[in-house]
Coordinates of C-alpha atoms in Angstrom, one line a residue:
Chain A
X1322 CA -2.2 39.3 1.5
X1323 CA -2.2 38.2 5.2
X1324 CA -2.5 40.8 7.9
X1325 CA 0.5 40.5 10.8
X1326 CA -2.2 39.8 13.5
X1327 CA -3.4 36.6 12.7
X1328 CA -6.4 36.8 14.8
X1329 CA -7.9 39.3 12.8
X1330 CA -8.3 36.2 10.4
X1331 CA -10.2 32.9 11.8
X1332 CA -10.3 31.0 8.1
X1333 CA -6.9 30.6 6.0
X1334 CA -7.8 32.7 2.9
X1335 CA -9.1 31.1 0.1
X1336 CA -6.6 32.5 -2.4
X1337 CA -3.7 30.4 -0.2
X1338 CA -5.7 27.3 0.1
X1339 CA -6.2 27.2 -3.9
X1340 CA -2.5 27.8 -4.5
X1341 CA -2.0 24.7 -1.4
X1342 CA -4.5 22.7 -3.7
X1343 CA -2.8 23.4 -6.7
X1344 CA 0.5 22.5 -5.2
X1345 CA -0.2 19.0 -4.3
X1346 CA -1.7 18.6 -7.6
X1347 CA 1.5 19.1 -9.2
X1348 CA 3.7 17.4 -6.5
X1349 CA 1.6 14.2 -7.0
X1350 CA 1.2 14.4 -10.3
X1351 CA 4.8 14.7 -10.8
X1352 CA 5.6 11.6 -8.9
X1353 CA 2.8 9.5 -10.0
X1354 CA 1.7 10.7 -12.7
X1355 CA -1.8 11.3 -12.0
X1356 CA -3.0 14.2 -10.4
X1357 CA -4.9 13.4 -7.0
X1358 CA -8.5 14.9 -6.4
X1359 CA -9.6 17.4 -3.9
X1360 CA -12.4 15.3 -1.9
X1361 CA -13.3 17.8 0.5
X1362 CA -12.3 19.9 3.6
X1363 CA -12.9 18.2 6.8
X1364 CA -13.6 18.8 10.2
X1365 CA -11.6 16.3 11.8
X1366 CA -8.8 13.8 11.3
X1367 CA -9.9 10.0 12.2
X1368 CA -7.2 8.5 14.5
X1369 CA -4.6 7.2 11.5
X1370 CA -2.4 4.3 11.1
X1371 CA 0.1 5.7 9.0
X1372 CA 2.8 8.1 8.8
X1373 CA 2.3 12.1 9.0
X1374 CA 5.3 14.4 6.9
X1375 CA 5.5 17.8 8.7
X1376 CA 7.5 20.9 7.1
X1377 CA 6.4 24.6 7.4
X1378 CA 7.0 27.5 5.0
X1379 CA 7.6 30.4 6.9
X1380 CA 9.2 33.9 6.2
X1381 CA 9.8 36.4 9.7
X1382 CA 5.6 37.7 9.7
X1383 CA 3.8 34.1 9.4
X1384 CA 4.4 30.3 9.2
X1385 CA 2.4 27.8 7.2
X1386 CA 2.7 24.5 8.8
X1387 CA 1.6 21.7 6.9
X1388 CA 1.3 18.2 8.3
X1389 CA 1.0 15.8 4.9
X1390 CA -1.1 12.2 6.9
X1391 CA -0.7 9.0 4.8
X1392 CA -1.8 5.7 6.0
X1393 CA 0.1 3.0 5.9
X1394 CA -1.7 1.4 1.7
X1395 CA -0.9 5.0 0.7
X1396 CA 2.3 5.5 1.6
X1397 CA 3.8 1.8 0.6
X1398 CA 1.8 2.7 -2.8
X1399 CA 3.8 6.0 -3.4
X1400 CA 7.2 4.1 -2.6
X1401 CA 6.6 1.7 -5.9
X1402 CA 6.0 5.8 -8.0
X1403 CA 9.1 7.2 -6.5
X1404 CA 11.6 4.5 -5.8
X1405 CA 10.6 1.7 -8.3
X1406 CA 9.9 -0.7 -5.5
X1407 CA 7.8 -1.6 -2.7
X1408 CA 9.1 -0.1 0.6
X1409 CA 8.6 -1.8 3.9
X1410 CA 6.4 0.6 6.1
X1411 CA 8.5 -0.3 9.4
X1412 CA 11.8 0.9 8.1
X1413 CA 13.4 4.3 8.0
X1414 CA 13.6 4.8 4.4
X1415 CA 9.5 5.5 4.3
X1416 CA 10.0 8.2 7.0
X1417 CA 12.8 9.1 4.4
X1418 CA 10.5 8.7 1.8
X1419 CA 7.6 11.1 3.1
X1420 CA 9.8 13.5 4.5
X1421 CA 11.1 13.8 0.9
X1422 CA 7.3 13.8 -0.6
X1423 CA 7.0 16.9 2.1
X1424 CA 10.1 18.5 0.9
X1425 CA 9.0 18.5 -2.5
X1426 CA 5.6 19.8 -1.5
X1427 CA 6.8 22.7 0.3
X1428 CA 9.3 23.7 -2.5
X1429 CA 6.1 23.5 -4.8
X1430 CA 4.1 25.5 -1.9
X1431 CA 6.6 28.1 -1.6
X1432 CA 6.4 29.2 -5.2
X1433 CA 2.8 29.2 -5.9
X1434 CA 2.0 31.1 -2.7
X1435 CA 4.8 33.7 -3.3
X1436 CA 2.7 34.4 -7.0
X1437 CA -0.1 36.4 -4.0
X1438 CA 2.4 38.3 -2.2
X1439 CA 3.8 35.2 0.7
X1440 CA 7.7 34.9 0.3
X1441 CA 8.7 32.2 2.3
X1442 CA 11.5 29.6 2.7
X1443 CA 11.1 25.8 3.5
X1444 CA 11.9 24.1 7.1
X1445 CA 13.3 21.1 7.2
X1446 CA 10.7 17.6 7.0
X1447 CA 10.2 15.6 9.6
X1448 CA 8.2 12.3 9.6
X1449 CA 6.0 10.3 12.1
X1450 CA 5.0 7.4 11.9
X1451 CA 2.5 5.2 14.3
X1452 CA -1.3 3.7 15.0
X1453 CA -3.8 5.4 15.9
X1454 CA -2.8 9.3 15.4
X1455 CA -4.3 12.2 16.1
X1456 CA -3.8 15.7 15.1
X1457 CA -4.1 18.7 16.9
X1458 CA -3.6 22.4 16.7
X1459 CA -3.3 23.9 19.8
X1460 CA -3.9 27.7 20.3
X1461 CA -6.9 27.2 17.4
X1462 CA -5.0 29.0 14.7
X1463 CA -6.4 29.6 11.2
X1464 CA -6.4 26.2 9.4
X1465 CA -7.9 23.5 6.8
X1466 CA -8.1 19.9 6.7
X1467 CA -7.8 18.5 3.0
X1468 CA -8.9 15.1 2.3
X1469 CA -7.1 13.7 -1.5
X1470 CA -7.9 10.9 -3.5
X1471 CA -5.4 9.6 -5.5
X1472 CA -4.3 6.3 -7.6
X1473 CA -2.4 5.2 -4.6
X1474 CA -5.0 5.7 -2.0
X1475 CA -6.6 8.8 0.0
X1476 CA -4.2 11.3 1.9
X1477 CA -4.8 14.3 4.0
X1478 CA -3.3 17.9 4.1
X1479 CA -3.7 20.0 7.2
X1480 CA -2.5 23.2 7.2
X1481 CA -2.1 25.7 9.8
X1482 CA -1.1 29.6 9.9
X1483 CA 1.0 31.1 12.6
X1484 CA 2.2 34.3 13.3
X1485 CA 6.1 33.4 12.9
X1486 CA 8.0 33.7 16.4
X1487 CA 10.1 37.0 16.6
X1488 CA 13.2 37.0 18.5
Chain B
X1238 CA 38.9 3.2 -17.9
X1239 CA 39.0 5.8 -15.6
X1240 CA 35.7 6.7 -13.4
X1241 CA 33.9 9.8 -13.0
X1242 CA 33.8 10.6 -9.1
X1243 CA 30.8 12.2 -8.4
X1244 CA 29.9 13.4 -5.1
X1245 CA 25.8 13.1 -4.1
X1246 CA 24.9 15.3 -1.4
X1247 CA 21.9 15.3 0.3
X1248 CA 20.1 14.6 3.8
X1249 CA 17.2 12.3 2.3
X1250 CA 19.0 8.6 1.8
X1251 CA 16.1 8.4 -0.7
X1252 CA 16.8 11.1 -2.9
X1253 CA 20.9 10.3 -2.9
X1254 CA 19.8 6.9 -4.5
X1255 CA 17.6 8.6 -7.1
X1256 CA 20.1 11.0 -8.1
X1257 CA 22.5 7.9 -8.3
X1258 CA 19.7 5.8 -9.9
X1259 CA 19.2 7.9 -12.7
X1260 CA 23.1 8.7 -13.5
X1261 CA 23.3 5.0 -13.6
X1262 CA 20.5 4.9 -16.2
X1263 CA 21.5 7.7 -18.5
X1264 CA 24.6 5.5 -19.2
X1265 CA 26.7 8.6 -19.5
X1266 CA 29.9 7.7 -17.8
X1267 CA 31.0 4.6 -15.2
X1268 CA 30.7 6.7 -11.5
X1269 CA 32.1 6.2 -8.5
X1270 CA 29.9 7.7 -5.6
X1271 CA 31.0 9.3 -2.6
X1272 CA 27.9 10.2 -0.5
X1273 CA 27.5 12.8 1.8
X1274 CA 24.2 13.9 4.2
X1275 CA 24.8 17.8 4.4
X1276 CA 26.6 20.7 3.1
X1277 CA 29.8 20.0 6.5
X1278 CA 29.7 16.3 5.5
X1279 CA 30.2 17.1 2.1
X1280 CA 32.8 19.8 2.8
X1281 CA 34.8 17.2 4.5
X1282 CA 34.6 14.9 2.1
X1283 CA 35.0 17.1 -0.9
X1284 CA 38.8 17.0 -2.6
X1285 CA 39.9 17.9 -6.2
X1286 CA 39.3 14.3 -7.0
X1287 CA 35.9 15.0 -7.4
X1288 CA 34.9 15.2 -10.7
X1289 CA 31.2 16.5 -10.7
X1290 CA 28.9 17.8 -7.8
X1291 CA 25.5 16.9 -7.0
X1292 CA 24.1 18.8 -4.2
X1293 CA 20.0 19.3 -2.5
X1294 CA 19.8 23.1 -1.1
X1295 CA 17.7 22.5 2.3
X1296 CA 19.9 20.8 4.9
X1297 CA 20.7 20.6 8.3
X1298 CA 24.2 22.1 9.5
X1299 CA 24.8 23.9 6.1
X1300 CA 23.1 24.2 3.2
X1301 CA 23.2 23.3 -0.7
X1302 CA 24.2 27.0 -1.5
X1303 CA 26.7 27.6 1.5
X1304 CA 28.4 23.9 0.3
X1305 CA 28.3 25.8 -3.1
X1306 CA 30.0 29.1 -2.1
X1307 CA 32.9 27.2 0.0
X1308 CA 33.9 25.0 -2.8
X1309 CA 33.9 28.4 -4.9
X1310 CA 35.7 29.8 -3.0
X1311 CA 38.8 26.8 -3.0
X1312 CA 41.4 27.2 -5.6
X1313 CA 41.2 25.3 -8.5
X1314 CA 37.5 24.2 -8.4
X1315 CA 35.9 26.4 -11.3
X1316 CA 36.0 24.1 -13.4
X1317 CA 34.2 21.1 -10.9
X1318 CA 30.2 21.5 -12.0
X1319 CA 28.0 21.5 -9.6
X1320 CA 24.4 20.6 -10.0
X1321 CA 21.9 21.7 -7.5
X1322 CA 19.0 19.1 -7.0
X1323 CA 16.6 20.7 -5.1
X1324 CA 12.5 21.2 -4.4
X1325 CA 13.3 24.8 -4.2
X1326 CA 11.4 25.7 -7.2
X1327 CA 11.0 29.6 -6.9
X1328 CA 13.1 31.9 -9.8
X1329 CA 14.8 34.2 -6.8
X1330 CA 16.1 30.6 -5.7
X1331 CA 17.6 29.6 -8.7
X1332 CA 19.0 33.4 -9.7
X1333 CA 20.1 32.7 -6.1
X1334 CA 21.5 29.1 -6.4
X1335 CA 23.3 29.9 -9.8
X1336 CA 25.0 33.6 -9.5
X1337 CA 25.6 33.5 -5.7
X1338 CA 25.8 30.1 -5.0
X1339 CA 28.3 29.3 -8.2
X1340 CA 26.5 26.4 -9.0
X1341 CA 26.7 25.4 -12.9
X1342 CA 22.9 24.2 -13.5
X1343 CA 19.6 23.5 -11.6
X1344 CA 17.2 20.5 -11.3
X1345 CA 14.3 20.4 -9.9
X1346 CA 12.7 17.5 -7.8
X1347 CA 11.4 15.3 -8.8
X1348 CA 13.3 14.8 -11.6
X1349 CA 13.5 12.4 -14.8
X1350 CA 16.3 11.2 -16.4
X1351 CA 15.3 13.4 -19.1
X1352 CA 15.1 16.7 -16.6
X1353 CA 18.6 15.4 -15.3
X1354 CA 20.5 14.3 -19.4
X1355 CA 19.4 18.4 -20.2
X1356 CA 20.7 19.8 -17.1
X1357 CA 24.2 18.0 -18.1
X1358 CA 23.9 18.4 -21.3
X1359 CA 26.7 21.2 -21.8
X1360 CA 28.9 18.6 -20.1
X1361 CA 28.4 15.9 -22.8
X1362 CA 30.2 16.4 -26.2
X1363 CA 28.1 15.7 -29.5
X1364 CA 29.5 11.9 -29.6
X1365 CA 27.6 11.7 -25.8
X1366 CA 30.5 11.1 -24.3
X1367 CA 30.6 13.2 -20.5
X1368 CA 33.3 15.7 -20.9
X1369 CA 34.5 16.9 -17.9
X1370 CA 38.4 18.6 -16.5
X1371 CA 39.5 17.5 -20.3
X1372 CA 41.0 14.6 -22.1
X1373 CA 41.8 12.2 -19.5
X1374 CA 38.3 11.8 -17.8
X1375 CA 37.0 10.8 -21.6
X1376 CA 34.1 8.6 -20.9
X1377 CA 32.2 5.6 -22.0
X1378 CA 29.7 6.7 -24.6
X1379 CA 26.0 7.4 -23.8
X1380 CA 23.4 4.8 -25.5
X1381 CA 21.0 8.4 -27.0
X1382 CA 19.4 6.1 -29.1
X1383 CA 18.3 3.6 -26.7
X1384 CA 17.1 6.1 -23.9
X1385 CA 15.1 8.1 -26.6
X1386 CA 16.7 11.4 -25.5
X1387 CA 17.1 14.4 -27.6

C-alpha cells in the first residue's frame, strides 16, 4: 500500500486516513459512548493548553506517529467516561489517562490499517502536558491534522508517516 | 472466607484500577490485589499463591506475552488463568496471545463488566460462584440477577 521511499508520496493516502478516522470513531465511542465527528483537516495546530498522547504504529518499512492534542475541558471531560470521576488536570494520573486513551487508539489503529496491507505493532504512549504547545514535524514528512468534535469537547489527531529507522 | 489473589499487571495506574474496579463490581469473589507495572515486576511478584492473572500486553522491560510464557513455563501453573487485557485488538495478536503466550482468554480495552463476566465465564460454575484450583477457593456467590448479566 505504501511505497518504501516515502518521498515518492507527499499526502498520507487517503485509504490510511479513512481507516485513522474510523479508528477514533470507535476508540471514542467506546469510551464515551458517542462517536466523535470528523470536523476537518487543518493546516495548523493553534498553540494548546492541554495535554498531547504520542504513540506510533510502526512495523521495520514505515512508522505512523500519531500525536492525539486534548485541551485541558477535553481531557478532564474524558476522565468522568473512563474512570467515573473528575480527574485533576495537574496530576499524573491524566498523563496516565491519555497515554491509556493513545494506547487504546493505536491498538484500534493497528487493526484497521493492517485490513489495506500495513502490519504494524504499537510503541509505547507517552504524554505531555503544558500551555501553550505547539506541534511540529520536522523533515516535512507526509502527514494530516484532524480536528474532532465530540460530547466532551474538540480534540485533534496529527499524524505523521516515516520511513522506520533500519539498523 | 478465603480470598481470591489476583495479580493486575499493567504499566497504566489507570487501567490496573479499572481492571480492579470492575472485578469489584461483578461481585464474583472477595480479591486481594497484588499490583504490578510490567511483565519483570510481575515475574517477581508472581508465586503459586496467585490465584488468577490479569495482564496488559504492551509494556516496558517485558511484555504481557513474555510474562505469559515465563509463568508457562514454571511448574505447576497450568492451572493459574491468565487473562490478557490489552488494546491489541488484531486476530494474529490474540492467535498470538492465546496459543504462544498460554494465556486462558482475551479482553479487549476498553472493556465492560459485561466484556470482562464472559471472558471469565468458564471460570464461574452455574451457581456464579468463581471456581478456580478446586474446592478450597469456593467463592462468595455472584449477584447475576442484580448486574443483568447473562
Amino acid at each position: 500500500m505504501l511505497p518504501s521511499r516515502l518521498s515518492e508520496i507527499s499526502e498520507i493516502p487517503d485509504i490510511m486516513l479513512d481507516k485513522v478516522v474510523q479508528s477514533v470513531k470507535n476508540t471514542f465511542s467506546s469510551i464515551s459512548g458517542e462517536e466523535p465527528a470528523l470536523v476537518e483537516q487543518v493546516h495548523e495546530l493553534q498553540p494548546m493548553n492541554g495535554i498531547i498522547g504520542n504513540i506510533a504504529v510502526f512495523n521495520h518499512e514505515h512508522t505512523l506517529s500519531m500525536m492525539l492534542a486534548m485541551p485541558k475541558e477535553t481531557s478532564v471531560s474524558l476522565s468522568v467516561k473512563f474512570v467515573g470521576f473528575e480527574l485533576e488536570f495537574d496530576s499524573d494520573d491524566i498523563g496516565d489517562l491519555i497515554g491509556e486513551i493513545s494506547n487504546i487508539l493505536a491498538g484500534e489503529v493497528a487493526m484497521n490499517v493492517e485490513t489495506i496491507g500495513f502490519r504494524g505493532q504499537s510503541s509505547l504512549p507517552t504524554a505531555t502536558r503544558g500551555s501553550d504547545l505547539s506541534l511540529f514535524l520536522p523533515n516535512k514528512p507526509p502527514s494530516a491534522r484532524l480536528r474532532f468534535s465530540s460530547a466532551d469537547g474538540d480534540f485533534w489527531l496529527y499524524l505523521a508517516l516515516y520511513e522506520s529507522q533500519r539498523h | 472466607m478465603s480470598k481470591i489473589k489476583a495479580l493486575v499487571v499493567d504499566d497504566s495506574k489507570i487501567m490496573r484500577s479499572a481492571v480492579k474496579r470492575t472485578l469489584d463490581q461483578l461481585q464474583l469473589a472477595e480479591f486481594e490485589y497484588i499490583e504490578a507495572m510490567d511483565g519483570e515486576d510481575a515475574l517477581d511478584k508472581f508465586s503459586l499463591e496467585i490465584d488468577i492473572v490479569f495482564v496488559d500486553w504492551n509494556m516496558p522491560k517485558m511484555t504481557g506475552v513474555e510474562f505469559s510464557k515465563a509463568v508457562r513455563q514454571m511448574e505447576g501453573t497450568s492451572h493459574i488463568p491468565i487473562i490478557m487485557v490489552t488494546a491489541e485488538k488484531s486476530m494474529g495478536k490474540v492467535d498470538t496471545a492465546l496459543n504462544e503466550g498460554g494465556a486462558n482468554a482475551y479482553v479487549t480495552k476498553p472493556f465492560t463488566a459485561d466484556q470482562l463476566f464472559t471472558a471469565l465465564g468458564k471460570y464461574i460454575d452455574e451457581d456464579g460462584n468463581f471456581k478456580l484450583g478446586g474446592a478450597s477457593t469456593q467463592k462468595k456467590s455472584f449477584f447475576k440477577d442484580m448486574l443483568n448479566l447473562k
